Amino acid sequence: MLKVAISACLLGEPIRYDKTGQRDRFLTNKLGKYASFIPFCPEHLAFGTPRETIRIVLENERKKVITVFSKADVTEAMHEAMAQELRKIQNEPICGIILKSKSPSCGLGSTKYYTGAMSEGKKDGLFALTCKKAFVGFPIEEEARLLDPWLRENFIMQLFAYHDAMHLEKHAQNMNELVAFHTAYKFLLQSKHEGNYRLLGKIVANHEKKSLNEVLQEYLSLFKKTIAHKSTIAKTVNVLQHMVGFFKKELTSVEKQALHLQIEEFRDEIVPLIAVMSTIEFLAKKYDIHYLLKQKFLNPYPKDLALRSSIQEGK
Ligand code: SF4
């Protein structure tokens, strides 16, 4: 099971300044079947609930945390609470962080900063900044952006791939396991970044005869960067055509035509990606194409998350 750190209010905990929660049903009801959540709330820890609202005020380039009505400077208490919450999530083998948008603590690029009473535009909340510094290259997202089907699909795919990478790092016994991992991720990596996919192949080939540990560290560092790339519809179409190339000799002309038509309809945003994937999977099973059936690109996460069912998903 994945472990994911999350703003506690997104689980519905009544922990916001006014003692309400903001439960996100996709996260609790769907992702929650496959993830155990590590909740955090630096504001509750620092000030209790209910509490006065706070805002970030810029003063001589310093970020101060000020209560909105009583104008108290609570920066220090906030930093202590954030350090404690950070230690909590660092002690867990998490593979991602989900933050609540617009909050002075948790917003990811959606938090208002102020100079006096004037808004200074939107940036990262203080705890989001702390997490980004502590977890470089990690899957981190805020819930509001996950309403976009394409961003949600990319993020959830990244979470599951990151989890697989952590498992490999911990348990790999020999190079064969790394080769099998790279083979299974071939098409998914290509859909993210073709150049990096080739570099990863060179690392796995290990012509310099490095130790397993050295190769793993080098490979997983680039793997994690690669899966963080957002795919595009053009790259996805390219990968789908590569997959068809694998078994086009086995296909009847009717099957070939139907598959090409579906890929075109996916490119034109008429059918969702799941339709093309299901056809490829069906035909790969029919013709016993193991290489394709083992590809993570076909099943990067449990199907009932239904992330490839929207036609906006592949933009
Ligand atoms: S947004 Fe962050 S700080 Fe605010 S209630 Fe939710 S978890 Fe707590």
mmCIF file with all atom_site columns, C-alpha atoms in Angstrom, residues 111-186:
data_model
loop_
_atom_site.group_PDB
_atom_site.id
_atom_site.type_symbol
_atom_site.label_atom_id
_atom_site.label_alt_id
_atom_site.label_comp_id
_atom_site.label_asym_id
_atom_site.label_entity_id
_atom_site.label_seq_id
_atom_site.pdbx_PDB_ins_code
_atom_site.Cartn_x
_atom_site.Cartn_y
_atom_site.Cartn_z
_atom_site.occupancy
_atom_site.B_iso_or_equiv
_atom_site.pdbx_formal_charge
_atom_site.auth_seq_id
_atom_site.auth_comp_id
_atom_site.auth_asym_id
_atom_site.auth_atom_id
_atom_site.pdbx_PDB_model_num
ATOM 1  C CA . THR A 1 111 ? -1.141 31.132 -1.468  1.00 0.00 ? 111 THR A CA 1
ATOM 2  C CA . LYS A 1 112 ? -1.594 34.902 -1.275  1.00 0.00 ? 112 LYS A CA 1
ATOM 3  C CA . TYR A 1 113 ? 1.334  36.896 0.069   1.00 0.00 ? 113 TYR A CA 1
ATOM 4  C CA . TYR A 1 114 ? 0.859  40.423 1.406   1.00 0.00 ? 114 TYR A CA 1
ATOM 5  C CA . THR A 1 115 ? 2.862  43.616 1.828   1.00 0.00 ? 115 THR A CA 1
ATOM 6  C CA . GLY A 1 116 ? 0.889  45.474 4.453   1.00 0.00 ? 116 GLY A CA 1
ATOM 7  C CA . ALA A 1 117 ? -2.735 45.153 3.327   1.00 0.00 ? 117 ALA A CA 1
ATOM 8  C CA . MET A 1 118 ? -1.811 44.712 -0.345  1.00 0.00 ? 118 MET A CA 1
ATOM 9  C CA . SER A 1 119 ? -1.798 41.289 -1.965  1.00 0.00 ? 119 SER A CA 1
ATOM 10 C CA . GLU A 1 120 ? 1.553  40.460 -3.586  1.00 0.00 ? 120 GLU A CA 1
ATOM 11 C CA . GLY A 1 121 ? 0.427  37.633 -5.857  1.00 0.00 ? 121 GLY A CA 1
ATOM 12 C CA . LYS A 1 122 ? 0.335  33.879 -5.301  1.00 0.00 ? 122 LYS A CA 1
ATOM 13 C CA . LYS A 1 123 ? 3.218  31.669 -4.217  1.00 0.00 ? 123 LYS A CA 1
ATOM 14 C CA . ASP A 1 124 ? 3.855  28.539 -2.160  1.00 0.00 ? 124 ASP A CA 1
ATOM 15 C CA . GLY A 1 125 ? 2.528  28.354 1.398   1.00 0.00 ? 125 GLY A CA 1
ATOM 16 C CA . LEU A 1 126 ? 5.142  28.044 4.136   1.00 0.00 ? 126 LEU A CA 1
ATOM 17 C CA . PHE A 1 127 ? 4.700  24.331 4.796   1.00 0.00 ? 127 PHE A CA 1
ATOM 18 C CA . ALA A 1 128 ? 4.517  23.600 1.063   1.00 0.00 ? 128 ALA A CA 1
ATOM 19 C CA . LEU A 1 129 ? 7.874  25.377 0.709   1.00 0.00 ? 129 LEU A CA 1
ATOM 20 C CA . THR A 1 130 ? 9.309  23.357 3.600   1.00 0.00 ? 130 THR A CA 1
ATOM 21 C CA . CYS A 1 131 ? 8.133  20.106 1.965   1.00 0.00 ? 131 CYS A CA 1
ATOM 22 C CA . LYS A 1 132 ? 9.536  21.070 -1.444  1.00 0.00 ? 132 LYS A CA 1
ATOM 23 C CA . LYS A 1 133 ? 12.964 21.749 0.107   1.00 0.00 ? 133 LYS A CA 1
ATOM 24 C CA . ALA A 1 134 ? 12.952 18.522 2.137   1.00 0.00 ? 134 ALA A CA 1
ATOM 25 C CA . PHE A 1 135 ? 11.571 16.252 -0.619  1.00 0.00 ? 135 PHE A CA 1
ATOM 26 C CA . VAL A 1 136 ? 13.331 17.321 -3.812  1.00 0.00 ? 136 VAL A CA 1
ATOM 27 C CA . GLY A 1 137 ? 11.945 15.684 -6.977  1.00 0.00 ? 137 GLY A CA 1
ATOM 28 C CA . PHE A 1 138 ? 9.100  14.117 -5.029  1.00 0.00 ? 138 PHE A CA 1
ATOM 29 C CA . PRO A 1 139 ? 5.469  13.822 -6.227  1.00 0.00 ? 139 PRO A CA 1
ATOM 30 C CA . ILE A 1 140 ? 3.886  16.872 -4.562  1.00 0.00 ? 140 ILE A CA 1
ATOM 31 C CA . GLU A 1 141 ? 0.568  18.368 -5.667  1.00 0.00 ? 141 GLU A CA 1
ATOM 32 C CA . GLU A 1 142 ? -2.332 20.392 -4.324  1.00 0.00 ? 142 GLU A CA 1
ATOM 33 C CA . GLU A 1 143 ? -5.883 19.085 -4.460  1.00 0.00 ? 143 GLU A CA 1
ATOM 34 C CA . ALA A 1 144 ? -7.293 21.924 -6.607  1.00 0.00 ? 144 ALA A CA 1
ATOM 35 C CA . ARG A 1 145 ? -4.960 21.087 -9.500  1.00 0.00 ? 145 ARG A CA 1
ATOM 36 C CA . LEU A 1 146 ? -6.020 17.437 -9.210  1.00 0.00 ? 146 LEU A CA 1
ATOM 37 C CA . LEU A 1 147 ? -9.491 18.449 -10.414 1.00 0.00 ? 147 LEU A CA 1
ATOM 38 C CA . ASP A 1 148 ? -7.914 18.681 -13.867 1.00 0.00 ? 148 ASP A CA 1
ATOM 39 C CA . PRO A 1 149 ? -8.197 15.099 -15.265 1.00 0.00 ? 149 PRO A CA 1
ATOM 40 C CA . TRP A 1 150 ? -4.863 15.331 -17.091 1.00 0.00 ? 150 TRP A CA 1
ATOM 41 C CA . LEU A 1 151 ? -2.905 16.594 -14.079 1.00 0.00 ? 151 LEU A CA 1
ATOM 42 C CA . ARG A 1 152 ? -4.627 14.048 -11.840 1.00 0.00 ? 152 ARG A CA 1
ATOM 43 C CA . GLU A 1 153 ? -3.732 11.181 -14.181 1.00 0.00 ? 153 GLU A CA 1
ATOM 44 C CA . ASN A 1 154 ? -0.100 12.311 -14.354 1.00 0.00 ? 154 ASN A CA 1
ATOM 45 C CA . PHE A 1 155 ? 0.189  12.764 -10.589 1.00 0.00 ? 155 PHE A CA 1
ATOM 46 C CA . ILE A 1 156 ? -1.386 9.426  -9.637  1.00 0.00 ? 156 ILE A CA 1
ATOM 47 C CA . MET A 1 157 ? 0.764  7.661  -12.239 1.00 0.00 ? 157 MET A CA 1
ATOM 48 C CA . GLN A 1 158 ? 3.815  9.372  -10.717 1.00 0.00 ? 158 GLN A CA 1
ATOM 49 C CA . LEU A 1 159 ? 2.801  8.296  -7.195  1.00 0.00 ? 159 LEU A CA 1
ATOM 50 C CA . PHE A 1 160 ? 2.527  4.629  -8.145  1.00 0.00 ? 160 PHE A CA 1
ATOM 51 C CA . ALA A 1 161 ? 5.754  4.708  -10.176 1.00 0.00 ? 161 ALA A CA 1
ATOM 52 C CA . TYR A 1 162 ? 7.588  6.409  -7.301  1.00 0.00 ? 162 TYR A CA 1
ATOM 53 C CA . HIS A 1 163 ? 6.288  3.710  -4.964  1.00 0.00 ? 163 HIS A CA 1
ATOM 54 C CA . ASP A 1 164 ? 7.621  1.001  -7.324  1.00 0.00 ? 164 ASP A CA 1
ATOM 55 C CA . ALA A 1 165 ? 10.990 2.798  -7.470  1.00 0.00 ? 165 ALA A CA 1
ATOM 56 C CA . MET A 1 166 ? 11.187 2.892  -3.652  1.00 0.00 ? 166 MET A CA 1
ATOM 57 C CA . HIS A 1 167 ? 10.413 -0.831 -3.536  1.00 0.00 ? 167 HIS A CA 1
ATOM 58 C CA . LEU A 1 168 ? 13.129 -1.589 -6.092  1.00 0.00 ? 168 LEU A CA 1
ATOM 59 C CA . GLU A 1 169 ? 15.656 0.547  -4.215  1.00 0.00 ? 169 GLU A CA 1
ATOM 60 C CA . LYS A 1 170 ? 14.983 -1.350 -1.006  1.00 0.00 ? 170 LYS A CA 1
ATOM 61 C CA . HIS A 1 171 ? 14.692 -4.904 -2.319  1.00 0.00 ? 171 HIS A CA 1
ATOM 62 C CA . ALA A 1 172 ? 16.701 -5.268 -5.566  1.00 0.00 ? 172 ALA A CA 1
ATOM 63 C CA . GLN A 1 173 ? 19.140 -8.191 -5.280  1.00 0.00 ? 173 GLN A CA 1
ATOM 64 C CA . ASN A 1 174 ? 20.678 -8.198 -8.736  1.00 0.00 ? 174 ASN A CA 1
ATOM 65 C CA . MET A 1 175 ? 20.900 -6.443 -12.101 1.00 0.00 ? 175 MET A CA 1
ATOM 66 C CA . ASN A 1 176 ? 18.230 -8.698 -13.610 1.00 0.00 ? 176 ASN A CA 1
ATOM 67 C CA . GLU A 1 177 ? 15.635 -7.092 -11.384 1.00 0.00 ? 177 GLU A CA 1
ATOM 68 C CA . LEU A 1 178 ? 16.653 -3.634 -12.586 1.00 0.00 ? 178 LEU A CA 1
ATOM 69 C CA . VAL A 1 179 ? 16.530 -4.803 -16.210 1.00 0.00 ? 179 VAL A CA 1
ATOM 70 C CA . ALA A 1 180 ? 13.024 -6.242 -15.663 1.00 0.00 ? 180 ALA A CA 1
ATOM 71 C CA . PHE A 1 181 ? 11.917 -2.985 -14.019 1.00 0.00 ? 181 PHE A CA 1
ATOM 72 C CA . HIS A 1 182 ? 13.255 -0.873 -16.891 1.00 0.00 ? 182 HIS A CA 1
ATOM 73 C CA . THR A 1 183 ? 11.651 -3.188 -19.447 1.00 0.00 ? 183 THR A CA 1
ATOM 74 C CA . ALA A 1 184 ? 8.250  -2.952 -17.759 1.00 0.00 ? 184 ALA A CA 1
ATOM 75 C CA . TYR A 1 185 ? 8.469  0.855  -17.682 1.00 0.00 ? 185 TYR A CA 1
ATOM 76 C CA . LYS A 1 186 ? 9.670  1.221  -21.303 1.00 0.00 ? 186 LYS A CA 1
#
